[in-house]
RNA sequence: GGGCGGUUAGCUCAGCUGGUUAGAGCGUUGCGUUGACAUCGCAAAGGCCGUUGGUUCGAGUCCAAUACCGCCCACCA
């Protein structure tokens, strides 16, 4: 079936998508002898707000998958959805306007399952429409049974290795989400604040000025610290001080972490205002006063202020301090406060009992693991290493929430012993199940652990979940360690780091050979324009795909290199549309010369080996040589995950060298009567078009497939490659015999001549198709001159000269077009 | 405060291990039915490659300092 005059992606893309699904083009073949390329796909957090930015990093991973598949590798490219834990709960709460506390735990979990499942269908639709070459037989949800089982198994294994522990300790707490969180869940937020200097009174009645931004923590003040070398405070070391309003007596202590430069140099230590307080509390064995409860309100120790929120209490206490004339100074200040990244609520440090995974003892191992992985771009490794170096807390994995993977354990009500679930029974819900055996103390009374695991504690097992670690060892052995982890940069410290940590703890190896870090597709000015046209919302990706094409969106997504953020640009998408149109038109042009070939040997007929070099024109030799170098370069770039440079090289070659120049040079032979010349041109054309669409197939899977199906796969099957689809066909190989420096020099000369003639016509207002009488050329180099002679058909074709005349010198009466050391050219009109 | 990335044509960006007149797309201007393509083609204009030093026969490309922009990290009184 000949190619349609106009390429209509809106109808063709969905057809091809269906074809790929039905034909199983992207199936992973377990047990196959080909080398495996396995991808640890990021399970997107199901957030319910899909925008074009989501397509950005996922396109990158797909390009790699397609490249490796065409390279002959058995590509394992699964998909997952991260739908357990706090992010999903927050979504459900905001979307349905309910809270778990209101409707009860089990009803809430049911809502979470329902909402996330509906949204996941949207994600899947988008991924399929975008053309991601995922094998949908391998999908997972981080809340599904296999994930829960894997996650609980991980916990039990680590427990038995002594790598997890439960401890009553100051923990990072989000008063809004009402749960403990981990260091990695904390972000910085700048806000306006007030630094007030208060007068604390020593026993002798003297006043000690102390600055604070958190006066509401006064009831929890347990000590005052000064620097040991601070001259001002040598005398008061060890003295007792009265805390304003609350009147408890605390001691002045010394510690090098007290900075004489800050505030008055004397600082109050409260349990707990920040991590330094925690440090001092621990190292100086101070008392613990809990002033803030789990809802973020002041406790009874705050007396009249009990029950007030932190914010209200701060103001009320300030007012009282003011009335009682404790305030020496007030300074407005911008302060950086740690907040919970999910809700931007300032965190508190609250004493509570939590489960932790040991990290601080393993920093060296984690750093070494980072060095064993290839990072793309390389500088992203620095973020990982910095994070590991600065770790200050073990990994708090317990969350006081509802929707997630439960801890697989109970506590004995008699002796407090931890009873783990049986491995065979995983996954368990300890609230519904119970232990098989009585506790070693003989008791049969158990209390289930009611917390859930940090969502990262599960998603950090993604290689094990998707590789079916616990239920399909053959598969797992084939895919693990994974070839590639693609992900975005903001989750280096969470997903990447935790996955590396888990892999180290469980298997003493790194989870992947390489990690490819994508940037973000972010809303920019272009988005404003887009959103305006549809009433203000962000641009929905399916709408953009419908308006332009999946290929065009992918073109935009692969235009900025690995690791870089990029603005969502409708303009860039439009350029992608132009490229697909150009490809289509080139293919339609080529089709008429290729369709009557005796191609009974399938696509191999015009493989490079079949080209008879004797009859190739200089233009053929030039473009064939250039194409070999292109294949070499693009392959290397893609091996190194540099999709943007690869795409740009192919695009330039295709548009500037092949379409603008080569096609114009070979037309005369294609249309001409000389069958020998015609066959040579057709062979070159066949090879080049096939090479170009293959190279572009990872980027523009739809239009290249449409061309491949329309022109190259209407013959019998090839013996050497799977030509059901361009995406299972073989990646182009470099043919050294076609690489030829001299041919390239000749080709460049031909282009120079063509450009000079075009410029002449353009400057003289002539149409490009205008015939010229004679083109006279002269080259000092005899070999070059001989090639120019041989290229007369190429030159006539592109310049429309009636006659090409190659001689030793130019006729001075003619118009000189070019005069360089290499080549001189003149025309006669 | 420490670290990383960026600073190249009006805009968005390429420029690999330093080497002839610095590239592309968009935009601008002019011209044009080349027997595939007007969702096009051809051509033109447009840059002291952030600043200042240094290394070198030669630097956008290496080194140092510096200024902005962005990000990561840090104990944020």
Short mmCIF file of C-alpha atoms in Angstrom, two decimals, chain A residues 750 753 756-757 775-779 785 788-789 791-792 795 804-810 817-818 823-826:
data_model
loop_
_atom_site.label_atom_id
_atom_site.label_comp_id
_atom_site.label_asym_id
_atom_site.label_seq_id
_atom_site.Cartn_x
_atom_site.Cartn_y
_atom_site.Cartn_z
CA UNK A 750 30.12 19.18 -4.76
CA UNK A 753 29.60 24.18 -5.90
CA UNK A 756 27.54 28.81 -4.91
CA UNK A 757 25.16 28.25 -7.79
CA UNK A 775 29.17 25.24 -15.41
CA UNK A 776 32.90 25.47 -15.72
CA UNK A 777 35.09 23.95 -12.99
CA UNK A 778 38.77 23.80 -12.37
CA UNK A 779 40.71 22.01 -9.66
CA UNK A 785 39.26 17.03 -11.11
CA UNK A 788 34.31 16.21 -10.65
CA UNK A 789 34.25 14.86 -14.16
CA UNK A 791 30.16 13.73 -10.90
CA UNK A 792 28.76 15.57 -13.88
CA UNK A 795 26.18 18.40 -10.57
CA UNK A 804 29.67 20.59 -17.02
CA UNK A 805 33.11 21.50 -18.17
CA UNK A 806 36.08 20.51 -16.05
CA UNK A 807 39.35 22.05 -17.21
CA UNK A 808 42.64 23.51 -16.08
CA UNK A 809 41.53 27.07 -15.90
CA UNK A 810 38.41 29.17 -16.06
CA UNK A 817 31.20 31.83 -8.53
CA UNK A 818 33.93 30.25 -6.49
CA UNK A 823 38.20 24.63 -6.49
CA UNK A 824 37.20 27.32 -8.93
CA UNK A 825 33.81 27.58 -10.59
CA UNK A 826 32.20 29.82 -13.17
#
